[in-house]
Amino acid sequence: MGNILKHINDKTATLTINRPEALNAFNEEVIEKLEFVIEETIKDDNVGVIIITGAGEKSFIAGADIKAMQKMDQASALEFGKKGQLLTKMIENSPKPVIAAVNGFALGGGCEISLACHIRIASENAVFSQPEVSLGILPGWGGTQRLPRIVGYGLANEMIVSGKMVDAKEALRTGLVNHVVALTDLLDKCEEVASQILKNGPNAIAQSLKCINGSIGLDLESGLKMEVTRFSELFSTDETKEGLSAFVEKRKPNFR
Ligand code: CAA
């Protein structure tokens, strides 16, 4: 797929953004290709977890393509923004957990793509930033919405209005990432987390993600109602019967 490389191993698909000449910045073509590959990967029964990373040792994704944006007017910027938002929503709504393996710069749209992933694991050289205001624009792929939900309003406000760079240590301390490891260990760490996830019931995972995503904007009472409905629905599935029986019978569940 040119700009997107895909490798599947042990039910884990690793998608690598491969545009090193622009530090893996996203133009429309890259957005569309990644969307296509993610859609295809979500449908693939041989995949349970998706990892997104960037080619090379320097950059995860250096954001939206600034050279392409320079030529945009209001109408084309609206289309471009919507395309990026569609991609981030597709990642966030994936029934299969998506892990961002952040191997360097996660700037602007790159930071926003990582924010849409369910889990972020960074290498020690990772740098997160929403530098859009330095270009006279604002984060357009969900940064103003997802960043405060993940790190809180204080840090999100500072990052977005100052464009401040957040290094891996600060990202770990502030909850922006789940783990920080050496660059050489990054994909191994992501695969270790993936293998832990893959031991579990895929339908239970998908429904859990739906509950977590669905909680945003709901009051607690409505959220609990949604949760207990999905909880009870699982009891009519073979997967749940297998999981509960396996515990009682002191054996490993066979979910797949
Ligand atoms: N768009 C297009 N090209 C980019 C790019 C981007 N976002 N980021 C880097 N590149 C290109 C550079 O233009 C350069 O190409 P040329 O050799 O053809 O000039 C190449 O990648 C290497 O970059 P640098 O020479 O700049 O490398 P560096 O190590 O000196 O600096 C950097 C690295 C700090 C990441 C710097 O490239 C940079 O600041 N990039 C821009 C990052 C940015 O502002 N991203 C946010 C974009 S806005 C956005 O994403 C909006 C949104 O919400 C959707």
GROMACS .gro file of C-alpha atoms and ligand atoms in nm:
model
  310
    1MET     CA    1   0.000   0.000   0.000
    2GLY     CA    2   0.297   0.237  -0.056
    3ASN     CA    3   0.270   0.482   0.229
    4ILE     CA    4   0.119   0.229   0.466
    5LEU     CA    5   0.302  -0.095   0.542
    6LYS     CA    6   0.111  -0.380   0.705
    7HIS     CA    7   0.254  -0.678   0.888
    8ILE     CA    8   0.050  -0.940   1.072
    9ASN     CA    9   0.202  -1.163   1.339
   10ASP     CA   10   0.018  -1.363   1.607
   11LYS     CA   11  -0.315  -1.185   1.550
   12THR     CA   12  -0.148  -0.844   1.583
   13ALA     CA   13  -0.139  -0.616   1.278
   14THR     CA   14   0.134  -0.352   1.274
   15LEU     CA   15   0.057  -0.062   1.040
   16THR     CA   16   0.359   0.157   0.964
   17ILE     CA   17   0.318   0.505   0.819
   18ASN     CA   18   0.594   0.515   0.560
   19ARG     CA   19   0.659   0.867   0.434
   20PRO     CA   20   1.005   0.931   0.580
   21GLU     CA   21   1.086   1.218   0.341
   22ALA     CA   22   0.822   1.424   0.526
   23LEU     CA   23   0.872   1.265   0.870
   24ASN     CA   24   0.551   1.066   0.806
   25ALA     CA   25   0.334   1.378   0.774
   26PHE     CA   26  -0.020   1.310   0.649
   27ASN     CA   27  -0.149   1.440   0.316
   28GLU     CA   28  -0.492   1.338   0.181
   29GLU     CA   29  -0.348   1.029   0.015
   30VAL     CA   30  -0.198   0.898   0.341
   31ILE     CA   31  -0.522   0.968   0.530
   32GLU     CA   32  -0.726   0.777   0.271
   33LYS     CA   33  -0.484   0.483   0.256
   34LEU     CA   34  -0.465   0.447   0.633
   35GLU     CA   35  -0.844   0.461   0.653
   36PHE     CA   36  -0.869   0.187   0.389
   37VAL     CA   37  -0.611  -0.036   0.561
   38ILE     CA   38  -0.768   0.011   0.906
   39GLU     CA   39  -1.115  -0.075   0.772
   40GLU     CA   40  -0.974  -0.388   0.604
   41THR     CA   41  -0.782  -0.485   0.921
   42ILE     CA   42  -1.085  -0.441   1.146
   43LYS     CA   43  -1.275  -0.688   0.923
   44ASP     CA   44  -0.990  -0.942   0.929
   45ASP     CA   45  -1.072  -1.234   1.165
   46ASN     CA   46  -0.700  -1.309   1.190
   47VAL     CA   47  -0.639  -0.980   1.372
   48GLY     CA   48  -0.732  -0.894   1.731
   49VAL     CA   49  -0.508  -0.594   1.803
   50ILE     CA   50  -0.378  -0.315   1.577
   51ILE     CA   51  -0.051  -0.125   1.632
   52ILE     CA   52   0.013   0.205   1.450
   53THR     CA   53   0.369   0.334   1.423
   54GLY     CA   54   0.589   0.552   1.201
   55ALA     CA   55   0.875   0.447   0.972
   56GLY     CA   56   1.226   0.533   1.087
   57GLU     CA   57   1.372   0.625   1.424
   58LYS     CA   58   1.282   0.991   1.440
   59SER     CA   59   0.914   1.044   1.383
   60PHE     CA   60   0.579   0.881   1.457
   61ILE     CA   61   0.377   1.133   1.252
   62ALA     CA   62   0.488   1.498   1.211
   63GLY     CA   63   0.128   1.609   1.167
   64ALA     CA   64  -0.081   1.716   0.873
   65ASP     CA   65   0.116   1.809   0.562
   66ILE     CA   66   0.190   2.180   0.600
   67LYS     CA   67   0.287   2.219   0.234
   68ALA     CA   68  -0.053   2.079   0.130
   69MET     CA   69  -0.237   2.300   0.383
   70GLN     CA   70  -0.064   2.610   0.248
   71LYS     CA   71  -0.272   2.574  -0.070
   72MET     CA   72  -0.607   2.527   0.107
   73ASP     CA   73  -0.898   2.768   0.132
   74GLN     CA   74  -1.186   2.749   0.379
   75ALA     CA   75  -1.381   2.490   0.179
   76SER     CA   76  -1.087   2.256   0.116
   77ALA     CA   77  -0.969   2.294   0.479
   78LEU     CA   78  -1.316   2.183   0.591
   79GLU     CA   79  -1.292   1.871   0.372
   80PHE     CA   80  -0.935   1.801   0.491
   81GLY     CA   81  -1.034   1.848   0.856
   82LYS     CA   82  -1.336   1.619   0.815
   83LYS     CA   83  -1.120   1.351   0.650
   84GLY     CA   84  -0.876   1.356   0.942
   85GLN     CA   85  -1.162   1.347   1.191
   86LEU     CA   86  -1.319   1.051   1.012
   87LEU     CA   87  -0.989   0.866   1.041
   88THR     CA   88  -0.949   0.943   1.412
   89LYS     CA   89  -1.311   0.838   1.478
   90MET     CA   90  -1.253   0.513   1.290
   91ILE     CA   91  -0.951   0.441   1.514
   92GLU     CA   92  -1.137   0.536   1.832
   93ASN     CA   93  -1.443   0.328   1.738
   94SER     CA   94  -1.243   0.023   1.635
   95PRO     CA   95  -1.380  -0.287   1.813
   96LYS     CA   96  -1.021  -0.414   1.818
   97PRO     CA   97  -0.786  -0.222   2.051
   98VAL     CA   98  -0.550   0.013   1.869
   99ILE     CA   99  -0.207   0.081   2.024
  100ALA     CA  100  -0.003   0.384   1.917
  101ALA     CA  101   0.367   0.294   1.914
  102VAL     CA  102   0.501   0.650   1.931
  103ASN     CA  103   0.858   0.633   1.802
  104GLY     CA  104   0.952   1.002   1.788
  105PHE     CA  105   0.766   1.318   1.687
  106ALA     CA  106   0.390   1.304   1.746
  107LEU     CA  107   0.308   1.657   1.639
  108GLY     CA  108  -0.023   1.820   1.548
  109GLY     CA  109  -0.229   1.562   1.360
  110GLY     CA  110   0.026   1.299   1.469
  111CYS     CA  111  -0.046   1.371   1.834
  112GLU     CA  112  -0.418   1.367   1.749
  113ILE     CA  113  -0.394   1.024   1.583
  114SER     CA  114  -0.219   0.891   1.894
  115LEU     CA  115  -0.496   1.042   2.111
  116ALA     CA  116  -0.758   0.846   1.915
  117CYS     CA  117  -0.574   0.519   1.987
  118HIS     CA  118  -0.687   0.323   2.293
  119ILE     CA  119  -0.336   0.282   2.436
  120ARG     CA  120  -0.023   0.493   2.378
  121ILE     CA  121   0.324   0.345   2.427
  122ALA     CA  122   0.620   0.574   2.362
  123SER     CA  123   0.993   0.541   2.305
  124GLU     CA  124   1.228   0.757   2.515
  125ASN     CA  125   1.280   0.997   2.221
  126ALA     CA  126   0.905   1.060   2.172
  127VAL     CA  127   0.784   1.421   2.168
  128PHE     CA  128   0.417   1.519   2.180
  129SER     CA  129   0.295   1.862   2.078
  130GLN     CA  130  -0.001   2.051   1.935
  131PRO     CA  131   0.198   2.327   1.760
  132GLU     CA  132  -0.089   2.439   1.533
  133VAL     CA  133  -0.121   2.790   1.678
  134SER     CA  134   0.241   2.856   1.573
  135LEU     CA  135   0.112   2.809   1.215
  136GLY     CA  136  -0.191   3.030   1.277
  137ILE     CA  137  -0.428   2.732   1.279
  138LEU     CA  138  -0.576   2.510   1.549
  139PRO     CA  139  -0.580   2.133   1.604
  140GLY     CA  140  -0.838   2.006   1.357
  141TRP     CA  141  -0.838   1.629   1.404
  142GLY     CA  142  -0.978   1.615   1.757
  143GLY     CA  143  -0.693   1.762   1.965
  144THR     CA  144  -0.908   2.023   2.138
  145GLN     CA  145  -1.162   1.752   2.228
  146ARG     CA  146  -0.958   1.442   2.315
  147LEU     CA  147  -0.646   1.597   2.473
  148PRO     CA  148  -0.832   1.755   2.772
  149ARG     CA  149  -1.020   1.428   2.826
  150ILE     CA  150  -0.691   1.239   2.850
  151VAL     CA  151  -0.457   1.477   3.036
  152GLY     CA  152  -0.706   1.724   3.189
  153TYR     CA  153  -0.778   2.083   3.094
  154GLY     CA  154  -0.468   2.237   3.258
  155LEU     CA  155  -0.203   2.061   3.051
  156ALA     CA  156  -0.425   2.049   2.739
  157ASN     CA  157  -0.480   2.427   2.751
  158GLU     CA  158  -0.108   2.488   2.794
  159MET     CA  159  -0.011   2.247   2.516
  160ILE     CA  160  -0.264   2.388   2.270
  161VAL     CA  161  -0.214   2.761   2.330
  162SER     CA  162   0.165   2.749   2.376
  163GLY     CA  163   0.255   2.466   2.137
  164LYS     CA  164   0.482   2.333   2.414
  165MET     CA  165   0.673   2.010   2.345
  166VAL     CA  166   0.604   1.731   2.595
  167ASP     CA  167   0.884   1.475   2.621
  168ALA     CA  168   0.833   1.106   2.701
  169LYS     CA  169   0.901   1.151   3.074
  170GLU     CA  170   0.639   1.424   3.108
  171ALA     CA  171   0.398   1.225   2.889
  172LEU     CA  172   0.428   0.930   3.128
  173ARG     CA  173   0.394   1.146   3.440
  174THR     CA  174   0.083   1.321   3.307
  175GLY     CA  175  -0.094   1.007   3.180
  176LEU     CA  176  -0.057   1.097   2.813
  177VAL     CA  177   0.113   0.760   2.757
  178ASN     CA  178   0.079   0.423   2.929
  179HIS     CA  179   0.446   0.316   2.906
  180VAL     CA  180   0.785   0.452   2.798
  181VAL     CA  181   1.058   0.216   2.678
  182ALA     CA  182   1.382   0.233   2.478
  183LEU     CA  183   1.324   0.283   2.105
  184THR     CA  184   1.469  -0.062   2.033
  185ASP     CA  185   1.213  -0.221   2.271
  186LEU     CA  186   0.909  -0.025   2.151
  187LEU     CA  187   0.745  -0.279   1.921
  188ASP     CA  188   0.827  -0.567   2.161
  189LYS     CA  189   0.652  -0.379   2.442
  190CYS     CA  190   0.348  -0.312   2.220
  191GLU     CA  191   0.336  -0.680   2.121
  192GLU     CA  192   0.362  -0.781   2.488
  193VAL     CA  193   0.059  -0.563   2.570
  194ALA     CA  194  -0.118  -0.699   2.260
  195SER     CA  195  -0.058  -1.061   2.365
  196GLN     CA  196  -0.210  -0.987   2.707
  197ILE     CA  197  -0.517  -0.840   2.533
  198LEU     CA  198  -0.543  -1.136   2.294
  199LYS     CA  199  -0.597  -1.379   2.583
  200ASN     CA  200  -0.937  -1.220   2.644
  201GLY     CA  201  -1.280  -1.250   2.482
  202PRO     CA  202  -1.291  -1.037   2.163
  203ASN     CA  203  -1.659  -0.956   2.199
  204ALA     CA  204  -1.615  -0.858   2.565
  205ILE     CA  205  -1.327  -0.633   2.458
  206ALA     CA  206  -1.533  -0.471   2.180
  207GLN     CA  207  -1.830  -0.412   2.412
  208SER     CA  208  -1.601  -0.271   2.685
  209LEU     CA  209  -1.454  -0.021   2.435
  210LYS     CA  210  -1.808   0.075   2.328
  211CYS     CA  211  -1.900   0.143   2.691
  212ILE     CA  212  -1.586   0.352   2.751
  213ASN     CA  213  -1.633   0.555   2.429
  214GLY     CA  214  -2.005   0.583   2.496
  215SER     CA  215  -1.945   0.722   2.846
  216ILE     CA  216  -1.827   1.054   2.705
  217GLY     CA  217  -2.104   1.308   2.729
  218LEU     CA  218  -2.330   1.082   2.936
  219ASP     CA  219  -2.431   1.146   3.296
  220LEU     CA  220  -2.336   0.866   3.536
  221GLU     CA  221  -2.688   0.721   3.558
  222SER     CA  222  -2.721   0.691   3.176
  223GLY     CA  223  -2.369   0.551   3.150
  224LEU     CA  224  -2.440   0.284   3.411
  225LYS     CA  225  -2.761   0.192   3.230
  226MET     CA  226  -2.571   0.147   2.904
  227GLU     CA  227  -2.306  -0.058   3.085
  228VAL     CA  228  -2.547  -0.298   3.253
  229THR     CA  229  -2.736  -0.350   2.924
  230ARG     CA  230  -2.417  -0.447   2.743
  231PHE     CA  231  -2.302  -0.655   3.044
  232SER     CA  232  -2.623  -0.858   3.038
  233GLU     CA  233  -2.626  -0.894   2.657
  234LEU     CA  234  -2.293  -1.077   2.675
  235PHE     CA  235  -2.459  -1.358   2.872
  236SER     CA  236  -2.641  -1.474   2.559
  237THR     CA  237  -2.310  -1.530   2.375
  238ASP     CA  238  -2.100  -1.848   2.346
  239GLU     CA  239  -1.794  -1.641   2.429
  240THR     CA  240  -1.923  -1.554   2.776
  241LYS     CA  241  -2.039  -1.911   2.841
  242GLU     CA  242  -1.691  -2.033   2.744
  243GLY     CA  243  -1.511  -1.774   2.962
  244LEU     CA  244  -1.716  -1.850   3.272
  245SER     CA  245  -1.709  -2.230   3.220
  246ALA     CA  246  -1.332  -2.228   3.166
  247PHE     CA  247  -1.280  -2.062   3.505
  248VAL     CA  248  -1.507  -2.310   3.684
  249GLU     CA  249  -1.347  -2.606   3.503
  250LYS     CA  250  -0.997  -2.474   3.587
  251ARG     CA  251  -0.883  -2.454   3.224
  252LYS     CA  252  -0.786  -2.181   2.978
  253PRO     CA  253  -1.077  -2.037   2.778
  254ASN     CA  254  -1.085  -2.104   2.407
  255PHE     CA  255  -1.232  -1.780   2.273
  256ARG     CA  256  -1.129  -1.799   1.910
  257CAA     N1  257   0.428   1.871   0.673
  257CAA     C1  258   0.502   1.865   0.560
  257CAA     N2  259   0.635   1.840   0.561
  257CAA     C2  260   0.692   1.818   0.681
  257CAA     C3  261   0.621   1.822   0.801
  257CAA     C4  262   0.480   1.849   0.794
  257CAA     N3  263   0.403   1.849   0.903
  257CAA     N4  264   0.707   1.798   0.904
  257CAA     C5  265   0.827   1.780   0.848
  257CAA     N5  266   0.820   1.792   0.714
  257CAA     C6  267   0.927   1.779   0.615
  257CAA     C7  268   1.015   1.903   0.614
  257CAA     O1  269   0.957   2.004   0.536
  257CAA     C8  270   1.143   1.847   0.555
  257CAA     O2  271   1.125   1.833   0.417
  257CAA     P1  272   1.232   1.901   0.314
  257CAA     O3  273   1.361   1.829   0.343
  257CAA     O4  274   1.174   1.871   0.179
  257CAA     O5  275   1.239   2.044   0.350
  257CAA     C9  276   1.149   1.705   0.613
  257CAA     O6  277   1.016   1.675   0.654
  257CAA    C10  278   1.240   1.693   0.735
  257CAA     O7  279   1.200   1.792   0.828
  257CAA     P2  280   1.302   1.897   0.894
  257CAA     O8  281   1.414   1.924   0.802
  257CAA     O9  282   1.222   2.013   0.941
  257CAA    O10  283   1.356   1.810   1.016
  257CAA     P3  284   1.406   1.863   1.157
  257CAA    O11  285   1.462   1.744   1.227
  257CAA    O12  286   1.492   1.982   1.141
  257CAA    O13  287   1.274   1.909   1.234
  257CAA    C11  288   1.044   1.887   1.309
  257CAA    C12  289   1.176   1.815   1.267
  257CAA    C13  290   1.066   1.958   1.443
  257CAA    C14  291   0.940   1.778   1.325
  257CAA    C15  292   1.004   1.989   1.201
  257CAA    O14  293   1.004   1.923   1.075
  257CAA    C16  294   0.867   2.045   1.221
  257CAA    O15  295   0.850   2.133   1.306
  257CAA     N6  296   0.766   1.999   1.144
  257CAA    C17  297   0.631   2.051   1.150
  257CAA    C18  298   0.554   1.991   1.265
  257CAA    C19  299   0.417   2.054   1.278
  257CAA    O16  300   0.403   2.173   1.295
  257CAA     N7  301   0.314   1.969   1.274
  257CAA    C20  302   0.177   2.012   1.286
  257CAA    C21  303   0.115   2.032   1.152
  257CAA     S1  304  -0.042   2.112   1.162
  257CAA    C22  305  -0.155   1.987   1.189
  257CAA    O17  306  -0.120   1.873   1.210
  257CAA    C23  307  -0.296   2.031   1.186
  257CAA    C24  308  -0.396   1.938   1.239
  257CAA    O18  309  -0.441   1.944   1.352
  257CAA    C25  310  -0.453   1.835   1.154
   0.00000   0.00000   0.00000
